[in-house]
Tab-separated table of C-alpha atoms in Angstrom:
chain	number	residue	atom	x	y	z
A	15	MET	CA	-16.512	-27.168	-11.541
A	16	TYR	CA	-17.739	-24.599	-9.021
A	17	GLN	CA	-15.104	-22.330	-7.511
A	18	ILE	CA	-15.591	-20.259	-4.368
A	19	ARG	CA	-14.463	-16.767	-5.263
A	20	PRO	CA	-13.931	-14.065	-2.657
A	21	GLN	CA	-15.539	-10.706	-3.071
A	22	ILE	CA	-13.312	-7.945	-4.416
A	23	TYR	CA	-12.655	-4.811	-2.398
A	24	GLN	CA	-11.751	-1.565	-4.102
A	25	VAL	CA	-9.689	0.521	-1.708
A	26	LYS	CA	-8.042	3.920	-1.983
A	27	VAL	CA	-4.631	4.244	-0.340
A	28	GLU	CA	-3.563	7.824	0.351
A	29	LEU	CA	-0.232	8.841	1.855
A	30	GLN	CA	-0.894	11.407	4.556
A	31	GLY	CA	0.865	14.746	5.040
A	32	ILE	CA	1.868	15.437	1.433
A	33	GLU	CA	0.284	17.757	-1.116
A	34	PRO	CA	-0.467	17.158	-3.941
A	35	SER	CA	-1.658	13.762	-2.816
A	36	ILE	CA	0.234	10.520	-3.457
A	37	TRP	CA	-2.352	7.766	-3.795
A	38	ARG	CA	-3.235	4.388	-5.296
A	39	ARG	CA	-6.539	2.696	-6.026
A	40	LEU	CA	-6.355	-1.068	-5.613
A	41	GLN	CA	-8.683	-3.992	-6.163
A	42	ILE	CA	-7.897	-6.881	-3.828
A	43	PRO	CA	-9.573	-10.073	-2.609
A	44	ALA	CA	-11.621	-9.105	0.442
A	45	ASP	CA	-10.227	-12.074	2.368
A	46	LEU	CA	-6.579	-11.141	1.800
A	47	PHE	CA	-4.501	-11.624	4.951
A	48	LEU	CA	-3.010	-8.408	6.334
A	49	HIS	CA	0.547	-9.708	6.032
A	50	ASP	CA	-0.048	-10.177	2.290
A	51	PHE	CA	-1.817	-6.835	2.039
A	52	HIS	CA	1.328	-5.267	3.494
A	53	LYS	CA	3.340	-6.700	0.564
A	54	VAL	CA	0.772	-5.429	-1.928
A	55	LEU	CA	0.965	-1.949	-0.405
A	56	GLN	CA	4.757	-1.958	-0.553
A	57	THR	CA	4.664	-2.811	-4.262
A	58	ALA	CA	1.818	-0.485	-5.210
A	59	MET	CA	3.223	2.516	-3.370
A	60	GLY	CA	6.829	1.876	-4.345
A	61	TRP	CA	8.411	1.245	-0.946
A	62	GLU	CA	11.282	-1.222	-0.505
A	63	ASN	CA	10.122	-3.065	2.651
A	64	GLN	CA	13.132	-1.932	4.686
A	65	HIS	CA	11.326	-0.889	7.874
A	66	LEU	CA	8.766	-1.909	10.485
A	67	HIS	CA	5.092	-1.531	9.727
A	68	ILE	CA	1.735	-1.842	11.441
A	69	PHE	CA	-1.992	-1.555	10.680
A	70	MET	CA	-4.289	0.442	12.956
A	71	ARG	CA	-8.051	0.361	13.359
A	72	GLY	CA	-9.310	2.576	16.178
A	73	ASN	CA	-7.084	1.779	19.164
A	74	ARG	CA	-6.211	-1.700	17.894
A	75	LEU	CA	-2.856	-2.573	16.335
A	76	PHE	CA	-2.121	-5.379	13.862
A	77	GLY	CA	1.337	-6.363	12.701
A	78	PRO	CA	4.141	-8.925	12.718
A	79	SER	CA	4.904	-10.544	16.055
A	80	ASP	CA	7.792	-8.582	17.505
A	81	ASP	CA	9.190	-8.053	20.978
A	82	GLU	CA	8.262	-4.378	20.661
A	83	TRP	CA	4.539	-5.209	20.517
A	84	LEU	CA	4.066	-8.472	22.393
A	85	ASN	CA	3.243	-6.886	25.757
A	86	ASN	CA	0.826	-4.370	24.270
A	87	PRO	CA	-2.762	-5.477	25.055
A	88	ARG	CA	-4.035	-3.626	21.962
A	89	PHE	CA	-1.786	-5.639	19.621
A	90	GLN	CA	-2.711	-8.696	17.550
A	91	ASP	CA	-0.523	-10.763	15.233
A	92	TYR	CA	-1.752	-9.941	11.719
A	93	THR	CA	-1.040	-13.329	10.138
A	94	ILE	CA	-4.524	-14.506	11.176
A	95	VAL	CA	-6.373	-11.267	10.341
A	96	ARG	CA	-7.949	-10.608	6.947
A	97	VAL	CA	-8.788	-7.285	5.318
A	98	ASN	CA	-12.525	-7.975	5.579
A	99	ASP	CA	-12.142	-8.480	9.329
A	100	LEU	CA	-11.383	-4.748	9.578
A	101	LEU	CA	-13.114	-3.239	6.548
A	102	ARG	CA	-16.731	-4.288	6.173
A	103	ASN	CA	-18.691	-1.456	4.546
A	104	PRO	CA	-17.852	1.281	2.029
A	105	GLY	CA	-16.426	4.229	3.918
A	106	ASP	CA	-14.670	2.076	6.532
A	107	SER	CA	-10.975	2.894	6.887
A	108	ILE	CA	-7.758	1.714	8.505
A	109	VAL	CA	-4.285	3.233	8.760
A	110	TYR	CA	-1.113	1.544	7.531
A	111	GLN	CA	2.038	2.966	9.102
A	112	TYR	CA	5.411	2.253	7.530
A	113	ASP	CA	8.807	3.217	8.984
A	114	MET	CA	8.243	4.376	12.551
A	115	GLY	CA	11.016	6.970	12.198
A	116	ASP	CA	9.836	8.682	9.018
A	117	ASN	CA	6.255	7.882	10.063
A	118	TRP	CA	4.651	7.264	6.684
A	119	ARG	CA	0.934	6.950	7.403
A	120	HIS	CA	-1.413	5.680	4.704
A	121	LEU	CA	-5.172	6.104	5.003
A	122	ILE	CA	-6.872	3.071	3.429
A	123	THR	CA	-10.570	3.506	2.668
A	124	LEU	CA	-12.941	0.877	1.336
A	125	GLU	CA	-14.657	2.474	-1.664
A	126	LYS	CA	-16.799	-0.382	-2.928
A	127	GLN	CA	-17.350	-4.123	-2.982
A	128	THR	CA	-17.613	-5.962	-6.316
A	129	GLU	CA	-17.606	-9.436	-7.778
A	130	PRO	CA	-14.384	-10.652	-9.443
A	131	GLU	CA	-14.137	-10.190	-13.198
A	132	PRO	CA	-13.594	-13.242	-15.413
A	133	LEU	CA	-9.927	-13.883	-16.269
A	134	GLU	CA	-8.737	-11.023	-14.046
A	135	TYR	CA	-5.803	-11.315	-11.660
A	136	TYR	CA	-5.986	-9.800	-8.208
A	137	PRO	CA	-4.579	-7.765	-6.580
A	138	VAL	CA	-4.476	-5.094	-9.265
A	139	CYS	CA	-3.804	-1.353	-9.204
A	140	VAL	CA	-6.431	0.483	-11.264
A	141	ASP	CA	-5.394	4.112	-10.713
A	142	GLY	CA	-3.111	6.389	-8.767
A	143	ALA	CA	-0.972	9.482	-8.828
A	144	ARG	CA	2.577	10.601	-8.121
A	145	GLU	CA	5.805	8.910	-7.199
A	146	CYS	CA	6.508	7.305	-3.839
A	147	PRO	CA	9.044	9.217	-1.703
A	148	PRO	CA	12.518	7.663	-1.368
A	149	GLU	CA	13.241	5.557	1.701
A	150	ASP	CA	14.786	7.352	4.697
A	151	CYS	CA	14.173	10.871	3.401
A	152	GLY	CA	12.820	12.262	6.676
A	153	GLY	CA	9.069	11.739	6.368
A	154	PRO	CA	6.577	14.098	4.700
A	155	TYR	CA	8.415	17.259	5.742
A	156	GLY	CA	11.833	15.933	4.700
A	157	TYR	CA	10.489	14.768	1.349
A	158	GLN	CA	8.918	18.108	0.521
A	159	GLU	CA	12.136	19.892	1.537
A	160	MET	CA	14.021	17.539	-0.791
A	161	ILE	CA	11.692	18.290	-3.712
A	162	ALA	CA	12.090	22.026	-3.126
A	163	ALA	CA	15.886	21.707	-3.068
A	164	VAL	CA	16.001	19.692	-6.304
A	165	LYS	CA	13.859	22.272	-8.109
A	166	ASP	CA	15.757	25.330	-6.872
A	167	PRO	CA	19.403	25.724	-8.010
A	168	SER	CA	19.862	28.478	-5.420
A	169	ASN	CA	18.955	26.112	-2.567
A	170	PRO	CA	22.044	25.255	-0.446
A	171	GLN	CA	21.195	21.540	-0.698
A	172	HIS	CA	20.511	21.564	-4.442
A	173	LYS	CA	23.882	20.084	-5.468
A	174	PHE	CA	23.714	17.419	-2.758
A	175	PHE	CA	20.327	16.090	-3.841
A	176	LYS	CA	21.147	16.364	-7.552
A	177	ALA	CA	24.173	14.165	-6.880
A	178	LEU	CA	22.091	11.802	-4.743
A	179	PHE	CA	19.578	11.367	-7.587
A	180	PRO	CA	21.658	11.555	-10.806
A	181	ASP	CA	18.731	10.265	-12.874
A	182	GLY	CA	16.489	12.992	-11.522
A	183	LEU	CA	13.665	13.061	-9.012
A	184	ASP	CA	10.241	13.355	-10.607
A	185	PRO	CA	7.460	13.580	-7.992
A	186	GLU	CA	4.822	13.373	-10.746
A	187	TYR	CA	6.017	10.017	-12.069
A	188	PHE	CA	3.460	7.196	-11.967
A	189	ASP	CA	3.537	4.017	-14.052
A	190	LEU	CA	0.407	1.893	-13.623
A	191	GLU	CA	1.625	-0.824	-15.979
A	192	GLU	CA	4.906	-1.199	-14.107
A	193	ILE	CA	3.119	-1.588	-10.765
A	194	ASN	CA	0.817	-4.273	-12.123
A	195	GLU	CA	3.657	-6.177	-13.751
A	196	ILE	CA	5.351	-6.446	-10.351
A	197	LEU	CA	2.094	-7.375	-8.606
A	198	LEU	CA	1.588	-10.127	-11.176
A	199	GLU	CA	5.114	-11.467	-10.638
A	200	ASP	CA	4.757	-11.572	-6.856
A	201	ASP	CA	2.972	-14.468	-5.205
A	202	TYR	CA	0.557	-13.353	-2.493
A	203	GLY	CA	-1.578	-16.483	-2.529
A	204	CYS	CA	-4.408	-14.360	-3.920
A	205	LEU	CA	-7.272	-15.044	-6.247
A	206	LEU	CA	-6.374	-16.945	-9.400
A	207	PRO	CA	-8.025	-16.142	-12.726
A	208	PHE	CA	-11.119	-18.135	-13.503
A	209	ASP	CA	-13.187	-18.887	-16.544
A	210	GLU	CA	-16.967	-18.555	-16.419
A	211	GLU	CA	-17.202	-21.940	-18.129
A	212	ASP	CA	-15.707	-23.536	-14.997
A	213	GLU	CA	-18.700	-22.496	-12.882
């Protein structure tokens, strides 16, 4: 039986304003709806989906219908917009903003377009680096101040943050297998595995 299979996009997601870089490389169905892509990004980065979010391409905004955006002529409800409506060629990019207060901005760049692999599940995280910042830590500046305080016993806030994170705070932590286990458990209505014999 012939199955229509969407093309696969490989995208790099890089959190802006932090060095060394916090990033993920994802492979997703090109026709993934933005509202599902948002969930994938939350899982892959390590956020907890506690705050507002929006996608940006040029001067256009895409996000959940909300009173805050409804009167903005640049805004469009993202439940009818797919990733390949915004990213068409390698090098194209969009911005994903999460938590308008902390202002976490993620640059998402289309690296390449490929065909789906047999018996592979998508979306999948194929690479990345470093731990996601904790929620509500004050944005890039607040996070880097927190890391500095945890590392320096002479810092006035050292004891506070050590108590806040009794298990430690390791900015270098990254577990690819853990991310993919969660992605596999979640249901985004994405591409199912297929067998070449079914073609």
